[in-house]
Amino acid sequence: MGGHANAGYHPLTTETVVQVVAPLNHFADVNQLEIKEIGDGNLNYVFHVVEPATGKSLIIKQALPYAKVVGESWPLTLDRARIESEALRRAAEYVPALVPKVHHTDERLACTVMEDLSDHVILRKGLIQGQVYPKLAEHIATFLAQTLFHTSDFFLSPLDKKEQVRAFINPELCKITEDLVFTDPFFNHETNDFPEALQSSVEALWNDLDLKRETAKLKHAFLTRAEALVHGDLHTGSIFVTADSTKVIDPEFAYYGPIAFDIGQFFANLALNYLSHFHHSPDPQQRRTFQEYLLEVIEETWARFKEQFTQLWQTKGQDVYMRVAGVEDDFFERLLEDTIGFAGCEVIRRTIGLAHVADLDSISDEETQVRLKDKALTLGSVLIKQRQQLTRITHLSETIRGIAHA
Ligand code: SR1
Ligand code: MG
């Protein structure tokens, strides 16, 4: 990333954010704004801008030229801000209610001005607290089916599709996933991070050649299979919720990749939350009910996704082979297998890789945390190695339940 690419860029501050919002004429008086930096993610600044007199507000998200989680020693392309803006706009063509509205994109400053979702909470936080979101499965299934189908070869002409692949080339962010999800956790790599008490389980994983052989296939699919514009980081921290609203945020990792990747990441994060409730829900009955709700979300998301995708396939499918008997069944069969495999990789990397999840890391009792992380490693490994035998979505929920309660 040379100096030229960043010409005119400077990190925003609570003082300079006003220069971005003033030309938008969104607020009555830009001299009366309350501005706070509220970003708690790994990579970016997030400014919350409120005008108390009118109650109007906006979010300004700015990419930094490095990964905030590590510091300036990890340079990172600013182009991810363009990718995120474009991916949100693309999703809004099909599911406007399920993404934040983008008001403005400033490529020079690598920032996006978007709808403020402060009335929502991050799904991960809500799930840790044991909150039930009755519309979650329906909304995420719709988001997945609509965005993935309409950006794929099933819908786009081959020429348009290649144009889209070109527009969403995202090599640096993909490299993060290639390393952090598919490679480093499976080797003794310095980016890994796990408690000492997990050392023998982690070493067993590193020495499991069947596991590595299967993970290599999943990594190869991530590297090569440009099926659709995937969100690329669809964990429960990339989803904002209320009781009746769901908004998918943060598609800076978007690129043309395997359809199963988004679905797998979502399911993996629900599975990790499932495990964490052995700590977060001390009452056994309450815990059981909530854990079963999480499995229902997985099953309902898959069923509704399949239903919607099938309907799109039958009504809008462009390729002549989509009418050939068995082609659709073959597609869904492979999709579920890959979904489960990708879910396994995500479970393992969130447990022993660089970027963890609060669901497990917030467990104060170290012994409990290690015990649950150990189960997570078993689960991830089984999902990767046995994905070909898990041919129904209920096999996935049974596996999560079985390993968690073993
Ligand atoms: C250095 S970035 C670490 C992780 O945060 C992002 O949200 C992605 O999940 C990435 O793997
Ligand atoms: Mg993110």
PDB file of N, CA and C and ligand atoms in Angstrom, residues 42-43 67 69-70 74 76 176-177 180-181 232-233 235 238 250 252-253 265 346 349-350 354-355, ligand 1:
ATOM      1  N   ASN A  42     -11.829  -4.618  15.838  1.00  0.00           N
ATOM      2  CA  ASN A  42     -10.395  -4.882  15.684  1.00  0.00           C
ATOM      3  C   ASN A  42      -9.695  -3.929  14.733  1.00  0.00           C
ATOM      4  N   LEU A  43     -10.458  -3.239  13.857  1.00  0.00           N
ATOM      5  CA  LEU A  43      -9.800  -2.604  12.728  1.00  0.00           C
ATOM      6  C   LEU A  43     -10.027  -1.117  12.528  1.00  0.00           C
ATOM      7  N   ALA A  67      -4.234  -2.455  11.260  1.00  0.00           N
ATOM      8  CA  ALA A  67      -5.221  -3.176  12.064  1.00  0.00           C
ATOM      9  C   ALA A  67      -5.143  -2.664  13.506  1.00  0.00           C
ATOM     10  N   VAL A  69      -6.354  -3.675  16.196  1.00  0.00           N
ATOM     11  CA  VAL A  69      -6.172  -4.710  17.217  1.00  0.00           C
ATOM     12  C   VAL A  69      -4.692  -5.017  17.480  1.00  0.00           C
ATOM     13  N   VAL A  70      -3.850  -4.833  16.448  1.00  0.00           N
ATOM     14  CA  VAL A  70      -2.425  -5.146  16.600  1.00  0.00           C
ATOM     15  C   VAL A  70      -1.604  -3.850  16.709  1.00  0.00           C
ATOM     16  N   TRP A  74       0.976  -3.570  11.709  1.00  0.00           N
ATOM     17  CA  TRP A  74       0.202  -4.427  10.800  1.00  0.00           C
ATOM     18  C   TRP A  74      -0.543  -3.538   9.805  1.00  0.00           C
ATOM     19  N   LEU A  76      -2.682  -2.206   6.733  1.00  0.00           N
ATOM     20  CA  LEU A  76      -3.875  -2.820   6.137  1.00  0.00           C
ATOM     21  C   LEU A  76      -4.525  -1.846   5.165  1.00  0.00           C
ATOM     22  N   ILE A 176      -5.999 -12.192   5.679  1.00  0.00           N
ATOM     23  CA  ILE A 176      -6.219 -12.296   7.131  1.00  0.00           C
ATOM     24  C   ILE A 176      -7.006 -13.568   7.438  1.00  0.00           C
ATOM     25  N   THR A 177      -8.080 -13.782   6.667  1.00  0.00           N
ATOM     26  CA  THR A 177      -8.904 -14.973   6.908  1.00  0.00           C
ATOM     27  C   THR A 177      -8.137 -16.253   6.572  1.00  0.00           C
ATOM     28  N   LEU A 180      -5.719 -16.459   9.602  1.00  0.00           N
ATOM     29  CA  LEU A 180      -6.272 -16.563  10.960  1.00  0.00           C
ATOM     30  C   LEU A 180      -7.338 -17.629  11.115  1.00  0.00           C
ATOM     31  N   VAL A 181      -8.059 -17.935  10.032  1.00  0.00           N
ATOM     32  CA  VAL A 181      -9.118 -18.944  10.137  1.00  0.00           C
ATOM     33  C   VAL A 181      -8.615 -20.321   9.708  1.00  0.00           C
ATOM     34  N   GLY A 232     -18.154 -12.378   4.376  1.00  0.00           N
ATOM     35  CA  GLY A 232     -16.767 -12.671   4.685  1.00  0.00           C
ATOM     36  C   GLY A 232     -16.398 -12.608   6.156  1.00  0.00           C
ATOM     37  N   ASP A 233     -17.313 -12.133   7.015  1.00  0.00           N
ATOM     38  CA  ASP A 233     -16.990 -12.057   8.447  1.00  0.00           C
ATOM     39  C   ASP A 233     -18.293 -12.079   9.245  1.00  0.00           C
ATOM     40  N   HIS A 235     -19.886 -13.166  11.760  1.00  0.00           N
ATOM     41  CA  HIS A 235     -20.003 -13.679  13.135  1.00  0.00           C
ATOM     42  C   HIS A 235     -21.075 -12.865  13.859  1.00  0.00           C
ATOM     43  N   SER A 238     -21.080  -9.101  13.952  1.00  0.00           N
ATOM     44  CA  SER A 238     -21.365  -8.350  12.724  1.00  0.00           C
ATOM     45  C   SER A 238     -22.868  -8.224  12.495  1.00  0.00           C
ATOM     46  N   ASP A 250     -20.710  -4.328   8.753  1.00  0.00           N
ATOM     47  CA  ASP A 250     -19.266  -4.640   8.677  1.00  0.00           C
ATOM     48  C   ASP A 250     -18.803  -5.576   7.553  1.00  0.00           C
ATOM     49  N   GLU A 252     -16.539  -5.569   5.473  1.00  0.00           N
ATOM     50  CA  GLU A 252     -15.254  -5.141   4.900  1.00  0.00           C
ATOM     51  C   GLU A 252     -14.422  -6.326   4.386  1.00  0.00           C
ATOM     52  N   PHE A 253     -14.786  -7.542   4.819  1.00  0.00           N
ATOM     53  CA  PHE A 253     -14.090  -8.737   4.331  1.00  0.00           C
ATOM     54  C   PHE A 253     -14.767  -9.319   3.078  1.00  0.00           C
ATOM     55  N   GLN A 265     -19.904 -19.480   9.235  1.00  0.00           N
ATOM     56  CA  GLN A 265     -19.433 -18.584  10.309  1.00  0.00           C
ATOM     57  C   GLN A 265     -20.566 -18.253  11.277  1.00  0.00           C
ATOM     58  N   GLU A 346     -14.115 -22.051  11.952  1.00  0.00           N
ATOM     59  CA  GLU A 346     -14.398 -20.830  12.718  1.00  0.00           C
ATOM     60  C   GLU A 346     -14.413 -21.129  14.226  1.00  0.00           C
ATOM     61  N   ARG A 349     -10.735 -21.504  15.289  1.00  0.00           N
ATOM     62  CA  ARG A 349      -9.921 -20.285  15.294  1.00  0.00           C
ATOM     63  C   ARG A 349     -10.375 -19.281  16.360  1.00  0.00           C
ATOM     64  N   ARG A 350     -11.677 -19.263  16.693  1.00  0.00           N
ATOM     65  CA  ARG A 350     -12.163 -18.350  17.738  1.00  0.00           C
ATOM     66  C   ARG A 350     -11.784 -18.848  19.129  1.00  0.00           C
ATOM     67  N   LEU A 354      -5.999 -15.908  16.879  1.00  0.00           N
ATOM     68  CA  LEU A 354      -5.725 -14.527  17.323  1.00  0.00           C
ATOM     69  C   LEU A 354      -6.963 -13.819  17.855  1.00  0.00           C
ATOM     70  N   ALA A 355      -8.075 -13.971  17.134  1.00  0.00           N
ATOM     71  CA  ALA A 355      -9.287 -13.198  17.492  1.00  0.00           C
ATOM     72  C   ALA A 355     -10.309 -14.124  18.143  1.00  0.00           C
TER      73      ALA A 355
HETATM   74  C1  SR1 B   1      -6.885  -8.622  12.591  1.00  0.00           C
HETATM   75  S1  SR1 B   1      -8.547  -8.838  12.342  1.00  0.00           S
HETATM   76  C2  SR1 B   1      -9.037 -10.167  13.339  1.00  0.00           C
HETATM   77  C3  SR1 B   1     -10.419 -10.609  13.063  1.00  0.00           C
HETATM   78  O1  SR1 B   1     -11.330  -9.533  13.252  1.00  0.00           O
HETATM   79  C4  SR1 B   1     -12.228  -9.477  12.157  1.00  0.00           C
HETATM   80  O2  SR1 B   1     -13.516  -9.195  12.580  1.00  0.00           O
HETATM   81  C5  SR1 B   1     -12.107 -10.802  11.459  1.00  0.00           C
HETATM   82  O3  SR1 B   1     -12.938 -11.779  12.044  1.00  0.00           O
HETATM   83  C6  SR1 B   1     -10.676 -11.091  11.652  1.00  0.00           C
HETATM   84  O4  SR1 B   1     -10.352 -12.433  11.469  1.00  0.00           O
END
